[in-house]
Amino acid sequence: MLDKFAIAAALQEIGTLLELKGGDSRFKARAYQRGARSVAGLSVDIGKLIEQDRLTSIAGIGNALASHIKELYQTGSSSVLKNLRREFPPGIIELSGVPGLSISKIRTLHEALGITSLSELKAAAETSRVRKVKGFGARTEEKLVEAIANHQKRGNTDKLVHIHHAQHLGEQILNYLQTAEGLQDASFAGSLRRWKETVEDVRVVASTNQPSGLIEHFLRFPLVVQVQHRSANTCTVLLADGTRASVIAARPGNYLLTLLFETGSEAHVNRLRQLSKVKNLSLNNRNVGLRQSSGKHARTERPMSHLTDIRSEADVYRYLDLQYVAPELREDEGEIEAAVAKTLPEDLVMLADIQGMVHCHTTYSDGKHTIEEMARAAQGMGMKYLTITDHSPTAFYAGGVTADRLRMQWDEIDELQERVSIRILKGTESDIVASGALDYPDSILEQFDVIVASIHSRYKMDSQKMTERLLTAMRQPVFKIWGHALGRLIQRRPPFDCDVERVLDAISESRAAIEINGDPYRLDMEPRWIREARKRKIRFVISVDAHSTGALNNVKYGVGIARRGWVRKGEVLNTLGVKAFLKAVRPVS
Ligand SMILES: [Zn+2]
Ligand SMILES: [Zn+2]
């Protein structure tokens, strides 16, 4: 019986082949591709669904698709797929990605030269075998070599992928690899593991006794549509949505070092290698070795006999006489120097440290869920408190809460508080208006438990005016948390112009803290500014800016970006219990 991934792979292949057929088949193709994604993403057992005849209850799966899935599950094959495969030469999906290579040309090449893959075609063209095939000639061959090179290059300069999309795909890949024979361990690597806001590829390193088998297995992952590069133990592919993914298979003895190298950044790893030379060690992705520097064997490298002593990445750093550097810090932005001097913070904030969800919207403004739904969801995540911070009246387009509706909200919170154990704090996301004043009169502001102060309009002020606006806001006598500080929207809107360092100076002398916004499209402020704020001993909150219960999960992105800013647990106000938190953020001292 096939598992869900094998079934999804078959559906994906049917979809791709139907698309190649063209014409009316394209519509059917889309249905299969949608079905493949639904099946691969299932969180319930597909066997049970089939048994209970409930496949069609899944979004994207109709009656026809359901019967194909059933056939695949029960017989291990599909008559539709078999017939389609017979219509095309082997390797068609990969080869048809090369511009100018029509299906009939691919068929001719297969019949004449037995070509079944892009690498075989490349080799044939480079050794002048293609030009001898009827209908090809020298010029066509040259063009083909060029087209293959461009094709592979284009794949290498692909778009950057947003972190939460990359994580989602990465988790599907990890989940899929769990079904591979001989897998011992697997982890994200690359910028995905370093929690960068956008990543070039979804990279995974796996530990296995059968590297080539694992790569073979990964190539059957249902969302793979094109293989860009492949060797015995690595491969890079394009997924159906255009995201690039790489899997690197290492034998268990090499796993940790491979993971270290593949996590990068390149600059960080290069610094480690330089340091190892100074210490007469050699460090590469296979081992940490002692360099023999005397006698006639000078310069030859002898692997350390206690290679097996490396049980964690921390051991590698220890060999180099460094503090352990967490992946989020590996950018060569001062972390090596700090690790040498042993001044790197060792108590970086962690997800488990967070006790309260800060910055939650509800149906009172532009949120999707009620106060009760938000509170119960936060409670379900083990939180001790949450702050309800709907928009203020100036943000009328977002349903800003007027003073009388605010009374209603507070009454509702009081009533609800009787029924839930999580503490609900009364707050606002008050607009910083153009003058730098906060929305709501002081008499109301003073009654909140917590104030988030944010800019939502007039982003395009010149830098000087914007700086004045922020200085005025931060110096307001009430305590406020500067919300989504510089207003960036990743890949959509750059941070606004202002003299950030002057504003940070003002915050360090005022009653204010800075939000690290976990909305994956904001992740504001960015790590370099967080580090500047830390120098000034400014406090942070890690917020969710949640407009739905699902968005409470944003907290993990907030923690990721905070760690990239080297933030320690003690610097984050919502790692405090409710009493201490309330005291720290109380608007009036
Ligand atoms: Zn906002
Ligand atoms: Zn908000």
Coordinates of C-alpha atoms and ligand atoms in Angstrom, one line a residue:
M1 CA 0.0 0.0 0.0
L2 CA 1.3 3.4 -0.9
D3 CA 1.7 6.2 1.7
K4 CA 0.3 9.7 1.2
F5 CA 3.6 11.0 -0.3
A6 CA 3.8 8.2 -2.9
I7 CA 0.2 8.9 -3.8
A8 CA 0.8 12.6 -4.0
A9 CA 3.8 12.0 -6.2
A10 CA 1.7 9.9 -8.6
L11 CA -1.0 12.7 -8.7
Q12 CA 1.7 15.3 -9.3
E13 CA 3.2 13.3 -12.1
I14 CA -0.2 12.8 -13.7
G15 CA -0.8 16.6 -13.5
T16 CA 2.5 17.4 -15.1
L17 CA 2.0 15.0 -17.9
L18 CA -1.5 16.2 -18.6
E19 CA -0.2 19.8 -18.7
L20 CA 2.4 18.7 -21.3
K21 CA -0.4 17.2 -23.4
G22 CA -1.9 20.7 -23.5
G23 CA -5.3 21.7 -24.7
D24 CA -8.3 20.7 -22.6
S25 CA -6.0 18.4 -20.5
R26 CA -4.7 21.5 -18.8
F27 CA -7.8 21.9 -16.7
K28 CA -7.7 18.3 -15.5
A29 CA -4.0 18.9 -14.8
R30 CA -4.7 21.6 -12.3
A31 CA -7.2 19.4 -10.5
Y32 CA -4.5 16.7 -10.1
Q33 CA -1.9 19.2 -8.9
R34 CA -4.3 20.6 -6.3
G35 CA -5.1 17.1 -5.2
A36 CA -1.4 16.3 -4.8
R37 CA -0.8 19.2 -2.5
S38 CA -3.9 18.3 -0.4
V39 CA -2.8 14.7 0.0
A40 CA 0.8 15.6 0.8
G41 CA -0.4 18.1 3.4
L42 CA -2.9 15.7 5.1
S43 CA -2.5 15.5 8.9
V44 CA -4.8 12.4 9.2
D45 CA -4.2 8.9 8.1
I46 CA -5.1 8.5 4.4
G47 CA -5.9 4.8 4.9
K48 CA -8.6 5.7 7.4
L49 CA -10.1 8.3 5.1
I50 CA -10.3 5.7 2.3
E51 CA -11.8 3.1 4.6
Q52 CA -14.4 5.5 5.9
D53 CA -15.1 6.8 2.3
R54 CA -14.3 10.4 3.4
L55 CA -11.7 11.4 0.8
T56 CA -14.1 13.9 -0.8
S57 CA -14.4 15.8 2.5
I58 CA -10.9 17.2 1.8
A59 CA -10.8 20.5 0.0
G60 CA -9.6 19.9 -3.6
I61 CA -10.6 16.3 -3.9
G62 CA -13.7 15.5 -5.9
N63 CA -15.2 12.1 -6.8
A64 CA -13.0 11.3 -9.8
L65 CA -9.8 12.2 -8.0
A66 CA -11.0 10.2 -4.9
S67 CA -11.4 7.0 -7.0
H68 CA -7.8 7.5 -8.5
I69 CA -6.4 7.9 -5.0
K70 CA -8.2 4.8 -3.9
E71 CA -6.8 2.8 -6.8
L72 CA -3.3 4.1 -6.0
Y73 CA -3.7 3.2 -2.3
Q74 CA -5.1 -0.3 -2.9
T75 CA -3.1 -1.4 -6.0
G76 CA 0.0 0.6 -5.7
S77 CA -0.4 1.9 -9.3
S78 CA -2.7 4.0 -11.5
S79 CA -4.0 3.0 -14.9
V80 CA -4.2 6.7 -15.8
L81 CA -0.6 7.2 -15.0
K82 CA 0.5 4.1 -16.8
N83 CA -1.3 5.2 -20.0
L84 CA 0.1 8.7 -19.8
R85 CA 3.6 7.5 -19.3
R86 CA 3.3 5.3 -22.4
E87 CA 2.4 8.4 -24.4
F88 CA 5.7 10.2 -23.6
P89 CA 9.4 9.3 -23.8
P90 CA 11.2 8.9 -20.4
G91 CA 12.6 12.0 -18.7
I92 CA 10.0 14.1 -20.4
I93 CA 9.1 16.2 -17.4
E94 CA 12.7 17.3 -16.7
L95 CA 13.6 17.7 -20.4
S96 CA 10.6 19.7 -21.4
G97 CA 11.7 22.5 -19.1
V98 CA 14.5 23.4 -21.6
P99 CA 13.3 26.2 -23.9
G100 CA 13.0 25.1 -27.5
L101 CA 12.9 21.4 -26.8
S102 CA 9.6 20.2 -28.0
I103 CA 8.1 16.9 -27.1
S104 CA 8.7 15.5 -30.6
K105 CA 12.4 16.5 -30.4
I106 CA 12.7 14.9 -27.0
R107 CA 11.2 11.7 -28.5
T108 CA 13.6 11.8 -31.4
L109 CA 16.6 12.2 -29.1
H110 CA 15.4 9.3 -27.0
E111 CA 15.0 7.0 -30.0
A112 CA 18.3 7.9 -31.5
L113 CA 20.6 8.4 -28.4
G114 CA 18.6 6.8 -25.6
I115 CA 18.5 10.1 -23.7
T116 CA 16.3 10.0 -20.5
S117 CA 17.6 13.0 -18.5
L118 CA 18.9 16.5 -18.7
S119 CA 22.4 15.5 -17.7
E120 CA 22.5 12.8 -20.4
L121 CA 21.4 15.4 -23.0
K122 CA 24.0 17.8 -21.8
A123 CA 26.8 15.2 -22.1
A124 CA 25.6 14.2 -25.6
A125 CA 25.5 17.8 -26.8
E126 CA 28.9 18.5 -25.4
T127 CA 30.4 15.5 -27.1
S128 CA 28.8 16.4 -30.5
R129 CA 26.6 13.4 -30.6
V130 CA 23.3 15.4 -30.9
R131 CA 24.3 17.0 -34.2
K132 CA 24.4 13.6 -35.9
V133 CA 20.7 13.0 -35.1
K134 CA 18.4 13.6 -38.0
G135 CA 16.9 17.1 -37.9
F136 CA 19.4 18.5 -35.4
G137 CA 22.7 19.7 -36.9
A138 CA 25.6 21.6 -35.4
R139 CA 23.8 24.9 -34.9
T140 CA 20.9 23.4 -33.2
E141 CA 23.3 21.5 -30.9
E142 CA 25.1 24.7 -30.0
K143 CA 21.8 26.4 -29.2
L144 CA 20.8 23.5 -27.1
V145 CA 24.1 23.6 -25.1
E146 CA 23.4 27.3 -24.5
A147 CA 19.8 26.8 -23.6
I148 CA 20.7 24.1 -21.0
A149 CA 23.3 26.4 -19.5
N150 CA 20.8 29.3 -19.3
H151 CA 18.1 27.0 -18.0
Q152 CA 20.4 25.9 -15.1
K153 CA 21.6 29.4 -14.4
R154 CA 18.0 30.7 -14.2
G155 CA 17.3 28.1 -11.6
N156 CA 20.2 29.4 -9.7
T157 CA 19.1 33.0 -9.5
D158 CA 15.6 32.3 -8.5
K159 CA 13.4 34.4 -6.3
L160 CA 13.9 34.7 -2.5
V161 CA 11.3 32.8 -0.6
H162 CA 9.6 34.1 2.5
I163 CA 10.5 32.5 5.8
H164 CA 7.1 31.2 6.7
H165 CA 6.5 29.7 3.3
A166 CA 10.0 28.1 3.4
Q167 CA 9.4 26.7 6.9
H168 CA 6.2 25.2 5.7
L169 CA 7.8 23.5 2.7
G170 CA 10.8 22.5 4.9
E171 CA 8.6 20.8 7.4
Q172 CA 6.8 18.9 4.6
I173 CA 10.3 17.7 3.3
L174 CA 11.4 16.7 6.8
N175 CA 8.1 14.9 7.3
Y176 CA 8.6 13.1 3.9
L177 CA 12.2 12.1 4.6
Q178 CA 11.0 10.4 7.8
T179 CA 9.7 7.7 5.5
A180 CA 13.1 7.0 4.0
E181 CA 14.9 3.8 4.9
G182 CA 17.9 4.3 7.0
L183 CA 17.3 7.9 8.0
Q184 CA 18.8 8.7 11.4
D185 CA 18.4 12.4 11.7
A186 CA 17.5 15.5 9.6
S187 CA 17.6 19.2 10.1
F188 CA 17.0 22.5 8.3
A189 CA 20.2 24.1 7.2
G190 CA 21.2 27.3 5.3
S191 CA 19.5 30.6 6.0
L192 CA 16.3 28.7 6.9
R193 CA 18.0 27.4 10.0
R194 CA 19.4 30.9 10.7
W195 CA 15.9 32.3 10.6
K196 CA 16.6 34.8 7.9
E197 CA 13.5 36.8 6.7
T198 CA 13.8 35.4 3.2
V199 CA 15.8 32.4 2.0
E200 CA 17.4 31.4 -1.3
D201 CA 16.5 27.7 -0.9
V202 CA 14.9 25.3 1.5
R203 CA 17.9 23.3 2.6
V204 CA 17.9 20.1 4.6
V205 CA 20.8 18.0 5.8
A206 CA 20.1 14.3 6.6
S207 CA 22.0 11.7 8.4
T208 CA 21.8 8.3 6.9
N209 CA 23.8 5.1 6.2
Q210 CA 22.5 5.1 2.6
P211 CA 23.1 8.6 1.2
S212 CA 22.3 7.8 -2.4
G213 CA 19.2 5.9 -1.5
L214 CA 18.0 8.9 0.5
I215 CA 18.5 11.2 -2.5
E216 CA 16.6 8.8 -4.7
H217 CA 13.8 8.8 -2.2
F218 CA 13.8 12.6 -2.0
L219 CA 13.5 12.9 -5.8
R220 CA 10.2 11.1 -5.5
F221 CA 8.9 13.9 -3.2
P222 CA 5.5 14.8 -4.8
L223 CA 6.2 18.5 -5.2
V224 CA 9.5 18.1 -7.1
V225 CA 9.0 19.2 -10.7
Q226 CA 12.6 19.6 -12.0
V227 CA 16.0 18.4 -11.0
Q228 CA 18.6 21.1 -11.3
H229 CA 21.6 19.4 -9.8
R230 CA 22.3 16.0 -8.6
S231 CA 25.2 13.9 -7.2
A232 CA 25.5 10.7 -5.2
N233 CA 24.7 12.5 -1.9
T234 CA 23.2 15.9 -2.8
C235 CA 20.5 17.3 -5.0
T236 CA 18.8 20.5 -5.8
V237 CA 15.3 20.6 -7.2
L238 CA 12.6 23.1 -8.1
L239 CA 9.3 22.5 -6.4
A240 CA 5.9 23.0 -8.0
D241 CA 5.6 26.6 -6.7
G242 CA 9.0 27.6 -8.0
T243 CA 10.9 27.3 -4.7
R244 CA 14.3 25.7 -4.8
A245 CA 15.0 22.9 -2.4
S246 CA 18.3 21.1 -1.6
V247 CA 18.9 17.9 0.3
I248 CA 22.4 16.9 1.4
A249 CA 22.8 13.4 2.7
A250 CA 25.7 12.7 5.1
R251 CA 26.8 9.5 6.7
P252 CA 26.2 9.7 10.5
G253 CA 29.9 10.3 11.3
N254 CA 29.9 13.4 9.1
Y255 CA 26.5 14.7 9.9
L256 CA 27.2 17.4 12.4
L257 CA 30.1 18.9 10.4
T258 CA 28.1 18.8 7.3
L259 CA 25.2 20.5 9.1
L260 CA 27.6 23.2 10.4
F261 CA 29.0 23.8 6.9
E262 CA 25.6 23.8 5.2
T263 CA 24.1 26.1 7.8
G264 CA 26.6 28.8 7.0
S265 CA 26.7 31.6 6.6
E266 CA 29.6 31.2 4.3
A267 CA 31.3 34.2 6.0
H268 CA 30.9 32.7 9.4
V269 CA 32.2 29.2 8.3
N270 CA 35.2 30.9 6.6
R271 CA 36.1 32.6 9.9
L272 CA 35.9 29.3 11.6
R273 CA 38.3 27.7 9.1
Q274 CA 40.7 30.6 9.5
L275 CA 40.7 30.2 13.3
S276 CA 41.3 26.5 12.9
K277 CA 44.4 27.1 10.9
V278 CA 45.7 29.4 13.6
K279 CA 45.2 26.6 16.1
N280 CA 46.9 24.1 13.9
L281 CA 43.7 22.3 13.3
S282 CA 42.1 21.6 10.1
L283 CA 38.4 21.9 9.7
N284 CA 36.4 20.7 6.7
N285 CA 33.0 19.2 6.3
R286 CA 34.3 15.7 6.9
N287 CA 36.3 16.2 10.0
V288 CA 38.1 18.3 12.5
G289 CA 41.7 17.2 12.2
L290 CA 45.1 17.9 13.8
R291 CA 47.6 19.3 11.4
Q292 CA 50.9 17.6 11.8
S293 CA 53.4 20.4 11.6
S294 CA 56.7 18.7 12.3
G295 CA 58.9 16.1 10.7
K296 CA 58.8 14.9 7.2
H297 CA 55.1 14.5 7.2
A298 CA 54.7 18.2 7.6
R299 CA 51.5 19.6 6.0
T300 CA 49.8 16.2 5.7
E301 CA 46.6 16.2 7.7
R302 CA 45.7 13.4 10.1
P303 CA 42.1 13.1 11.0
M304 CA 41.6 13.4 14.8
S305 CA 41.2 9.9 16.2
H306 CA 38.4 11.3 18.5
L307 CA 36.2 12.3 15.6
T308 CA 33.5 10.4 17.4
D309 CA 33.9 12.8 20.3
I310 CA 31.9 15.3 18.3
R311 CA 28.5 14.8 19.6
S312 CA 27.1 18.3 18.9
E313 CA 28.0 21.4 17.0
A314 CA 29.0 22.9 20.4
D315 CA 31.9 20.4 20.5
V316 CA 33.3 21.8 17.2
Y317 CA 33.2 25.3 18.7
R318 CA 34.9 24.0 21.8
Y319 CA 37.7 22.5 19.8
L320 CA 38.3 26.0 18.4
D321 CA 38.2 27.4 21.9
L322 CA 35.1 29.4 21.1
Q323 CA 31.8 29.8 22.9
Y324 CA 29.0 28.0 21.1
V325 CA 27.4 30.3 18.5
A326 CA 23.7 29.7 17.9
P327 CA 22.7 29.4 14.2
E328 CA 20.7 32.7 14.3
L329 CA 24.0 34.5 15.1
R330 CA 26.2 33.0 12.4
E331 CA 26.5 36.0 10.1
D332 CA 30.1 37.2 10.8
E333 CA 28.7 40.3 12.3
G334 CA 30.8 40.3 15.4
E335 CA 29.8 36.9 16.9
I336 CA 33.2 35.3 16.3
E337 CA 35.0 38.1 18.1
A338 CA 32.5 37.8 21.0
A339 CA 32.8 34.0 21.1
V340 CA 36.7 34.4 21.3
A341 CA 36.4 36.9 24.1
K342 CA 33.7 34.8 25.7
T343 CA 31.2 37.7 25.8
L344 CA 28.5 36.2 23.6
P345 CA 25.2 36.1 25.5
E346 CA 24.5 32.5 26.5
D347 CA 20.9 33.1 27.6
L348 CA 19.4 34.1 24.3
V349 CA 15.6 34.3 24.5
M350 CA 13.8 31.1 23.6
L351 CA 10.2 30.3 22.6
A352 CA 9.7 28.5 25.9
D353 CA 10.5 31.8 27.8
I354 CA 7.5 33.6 26.4
Q355 CA 4.7 33.9 29.0
G356 CA 2.3 36.4 27.4
M357 CA 0.9 37.1 23.9
V358 CA 1.4 40.8 23.3
H359 CA -0.4 42.8 20.6
C360 CA -3.7 40.9 19.8
H361 CA -6.5 42.3 17.7
T362 CA -10.1 41.2 17.9
T363 CA -13.4 41.8 16.2
Y364 CA -13.6 45.1 18.0
S365 CA -11.2 46.4 15.3
D366 CA -9.8 44.4 12.3
G367 CA -9.3 41.1 14.0
K368 CA -11.1 37.9 12.9
H369 CA -11.8 36.4 16.3
T370 CA -13.5 37.5 19.5
I371 CA -11.8 38.4 22.7
E372 CA -12.9 35.0 24.1
E373 CA -11.6 33.1 21.1
M374 CA -8.2 34.8 21.3
A375 CA -8.0 34.3 25.0
R376 CA -8.8 30.6 24.9
A377 CA -6.4 30.1 22.0
A378 CA -3.6 31.8 23.9
Q379 CA -4.5 29.8 27.0
G380 CA -4.3 26.6 25.0
M381 CA -0.8 27.5 24.0
G382 CA 0.2 27.7 27.7
M383 CA 0.3 31.5 28.0
K384 CA -0.2 33.2 31.3
Y385 CA -1.6 36.4 29.8
L386 CA -2.5 38.2 26.6
T387 CA -2.9 41.9 25.8
I388 CA -6.0 42.9 23.8
T389 CA -4.7 45.9 21.8
D390 CA -7.2 46.9 19.1
H391 CA -6.7 49.9 16.9
S392 CA -7.4 53.4 18.2
P393 CA -10.0 55.8 16.6
T394 CA -7.7 57.5 14.1
A395 CA -7.3 54.1 12.4
F396 CA -10.9 54.3 11.3
Y397 CA -10.1 52.2 8.2
A398 CA -9.2 49.4 10.6
G399 CA -12.3 49.8 12.7
G400 CA -10.5 51.9 15.4
V401 CA -12.2 51.6 18.8
T402 CA -14.0 54.7 19.9
A403 CA -14.2 55.7 23.6
D404 CA -17.7 54.3 24.2
R405 CA -17.0 51.0 22.4
L406 CA -13.8 50.8 24.5
R407 CA -16.0 50.8 27.7
M408 CA -18.0 47.9 26.2
Q409 CA -14.8 46.1 25.5
W410 CA -13.5 46.5 29.1
D411 CA -16.9 45.3 30.4
E412 CA -16.6 42.3 28.2
I413 CA -13.1 41.6 29.3
D414 CA -14.2 41.9 33.0
E415 CA -17.0 39.4 32.4
L416 CA -14.9 37.0 30.5
Q417 CA -12.1 37.1 33.1
E418 CA -14.4 35.4 35.5
R419 CA -14.5 32.4 33.2
V420 CA -11.0 31.9 32.0
S421 CA -7.7 31.4 33.8
I422 CA -5.5 33.3 31.4
R423 CA -5.1 36.9 32.4
I424 CA -6.6 39.4 29.8
L425 CA -4.9 42.8 29.8
K426 CA -6.7 45.8 28.5
G427 CA -4.6 47.6 26.0
T428 CA -4.6 49.6 22.8
E429 CA -2.6 49.9 19.6
S430 CA -2.7 53.7 19.7
D431 CA -1.8 55.5 16.5
I432 CA 1.2 57.8 16.6
V433 CA -0.5 60.7 14.8
A434 CA 1.5 63.1 12.5
S435 CA 2.4 65.4 15.3
G436 CA 3.8 62.6 17.4
A437 CA 0.9 62.7 19.9
L438 CA -0.8 59.4 20.8
D439 CA -4.4 58.7 19.9
Y440 CA -7.0 58.9 22.8
P441 CA -6.9 61.6 25.4
D442 CA -4.4 61.1 28.3
S443 CA -7.3 60.5 30.7
I444 CA -8.1 57.3 28.7
L445 CA -4.5 56.3 27.9
E446 CA -3.8 56.3 31.6
Q447 CA -6.4 53.7 32.2
F448 CA -4.9 51.0 30.0
D449 CA -2.8 48.2 31.3
V450 CA -0.6 48.4 28.2
I451 CA -0.1 50.7 25.2
V452 CA 1.4 49.7 21.9
A453 CA 2.1 52.9 19.9
S454 CA 2.5 52.5 16.1
I455 CA 2.6 54.5 12.9
H456 CA -0.1 53.5 10.4
S457 CA -0.3 56.6 8.2
R458 CA 1.9 59.3 6.6
Y459 CA 4.8 57.0 6.0
K460 CA 6.3 59.2 3.4
M461 CA 7.3 62.2 5.6
D462 CA 10.9 63.3 5.1
S463 CA 13.5 61.8 7.4
Q464 CA 13.8 64.9 9.6
K465 CA 10.0 65.3 10.2
M466 CA 9.6 61.5 10.8
T467 CA 12.4 61.6 13.4
E468 CA 10.8 64.6 15.2
R469 CA 7.4 62.8 15.1
L470 CA 9.0 59.7 16.7
L471 CA 11.0 61.6 19.3
T472 CA 7.8 63.4 20.4
A473 CA 6.0 60.1 20.6
M474 CA 8.6 58.3 22.6
R475 CA 8.9 61.2 25.0
Q476 CA 5.2 61.1 25.9
P477 CA 4.9 60.6 29.6
V478 CA 2.9 57.4 29.4
F479 CA 4.9 54.1 29.0
K480 CA 4.5 52.8 25.5
I481 CA 5.8 50.0 23.4
W482 CA 6.9 51.2 19.9
G483 CA 4.9 48.9 17.6
H484 CA 6.3 47.5 14.2
A485 CA 8.9 50.2 14.5
L486 CA 10.0 51.1 11.0
G487 CA 6.9 50.0 9.1
R488 CA 8.6 47.7 6.7
L489 CA 6.7 45.0 4.9
I490 CA 9.1 42.3 3.7
Q491 CA 9.5 42.3 -0.1
R492 CA 6.7 44.9 -0.3
R493 CA 7.6 48.1 1.5
P494 CA 11.0 49.3 2.7
P495 CA 11.4 50.7 6.3
F496 CA 10.6 54.4 6.4
D497 CA 13.2 57.1 6.6
C498 CA 14.3 58.5 10.0
D499 CA 17.3 58.9 12.2
V500 CA 17.0 55.6 14.0
E501 CA 19.9 56.1 16.3
R502 CA 18.5 59.4 17.6
V503 CA 15.1 57.8 18.2
L504 CA 16.9 54.9 20.1
D505 CA 18.8 57.5 22.2
A506 CA 15.5 59.1 23.1
I507 CA 13.9 55.7 24.0
S508 CA 16.7 54.9 26.3
E509 CA 15.9 58.1 28.2
S510 CA 12.1 57.8 28.1
R511 CA 9.4 55.5 29.3
A512 CA 9.3 53.2 26.3
A513 CA 10.2 49.7 25.0
I514 CA 10.5 48.4 21.5
E515 CA 8.3 45.7 20.0
I516 CA 9.9 42.9 18.0
N517 CA 7.0 42.2 15.7
G518 CA 6.5 38.5 14.9
D519 CA 4.2 39.0 11.9
P520 CA 6.3 37.1 9.3
Y521 CA 5.8 40.0 6.8
R522 CA 6.9 42.6 9.3
L523 CA 9.7 41.1 11.5
D524 CA 10.4 44.7 12.6
M525 CA 12.7 46.0 13.8
E526 CA 15.5 44.3 11.9
P527 CA 18.3 42.5 13.7
R528 CA 21.0 45.2 13.2
W529 CA 18.7 47.8 14.9
I530 CA 17.8 45.4 17.7
R531 CA 21.5 45.2 18.4
E532 CA 21.8 49.0 18.4
A533 CA 18.9 49.1 20.9
R534 CA 20.6 46.5 23.1
K535 CA 23.7 48.7 23.4
R536 CA 21.4 51.3 24.9
K537 CA 19.9 48.9 27.4
I538 CA 16.4 49.2 25.8
R539 CA 13.8 46.6 26.7
F540 CA 11.8 44.6 24.2
V541 CA 8.5 42.8 23.9
I542 CA 8.2 40.0 21.3
S543 CA 4.8 40.4 19.9
V544 CA 2.4 38.5 17.6
D545 CA 0.4 41.4 16.1
A546 CA -2.3 38.7 15.7
H547 CA -5.4 39.4 13.8
S548 CA -6.6 35.8 14.2
T549 CA -6.1 32.9 16.6
G550 CA -3.8 31.2 14.1
A551 CA -1.5 34.2 14.0
L552 CA -0.7 33.6 17.7
N553 CA 1.9 31.2 16.2
N554 CA 3.7 34.3 14.9
V555 CA 5.5 34.3 18.2
K556 CA 8.1 31.9 16.9
Y557 CA 9.1 34.2 14.2
G558 CA 9.4 37.0 16.7
V559 CA 11.7 34.9 18.8
G560 CA 13.8 34.0 15.7
I561 CA 14.3 37.6 14.8
A562 CA 15.1 38.6 18.4
R563 CA 17.7 35.9 18.6
R564 CA 19.2 37.2 15.3
G565 CA 19.5 40.5 17.2
W566 CA 21.3 38.7 20.1
V567 CA 18.5 39.4 22.6
R568 CA 18.7 37.8 26.0
K569 CA 15.8 36.5 28.0
G570 CA 16.1 39.2 30.6
E571 CA 15.7 41.9 28.0
V572 CA 12.3 40.7 26.9
L573 CA 9.4 42.0 29.1
N574 CA 6.9 39.3 28.1
T575 CA 9.2 36.6 29.5
L576 CA 8.0 38.0 32.9
G577 CA 5.1 36.7 34.9
V578 CA 1.9 38.7 34.7
K579 CA 2.5 40.8 37.8
A580 CA 6.0 41.9 36.9
F581 CA 5.0 42.5 33.3
L582 CA 2.1 44.7 34.3
K583 CA 4.4 46.7 36.5
A584 CA 6.9 47.1 33.7
V585 CA 4.5 48.3 31.1
R586 CA 2.0 50.2 33.3
P587 CA 1.4 53.5 31.4
V588 CA 1.5 55.7 34.6
S589 CA 4.3 54.9 37.1
Ligands
ZN1 ZN -0.2 48.1 13.6
ZN2 ZN -1.5 45.6 15.1

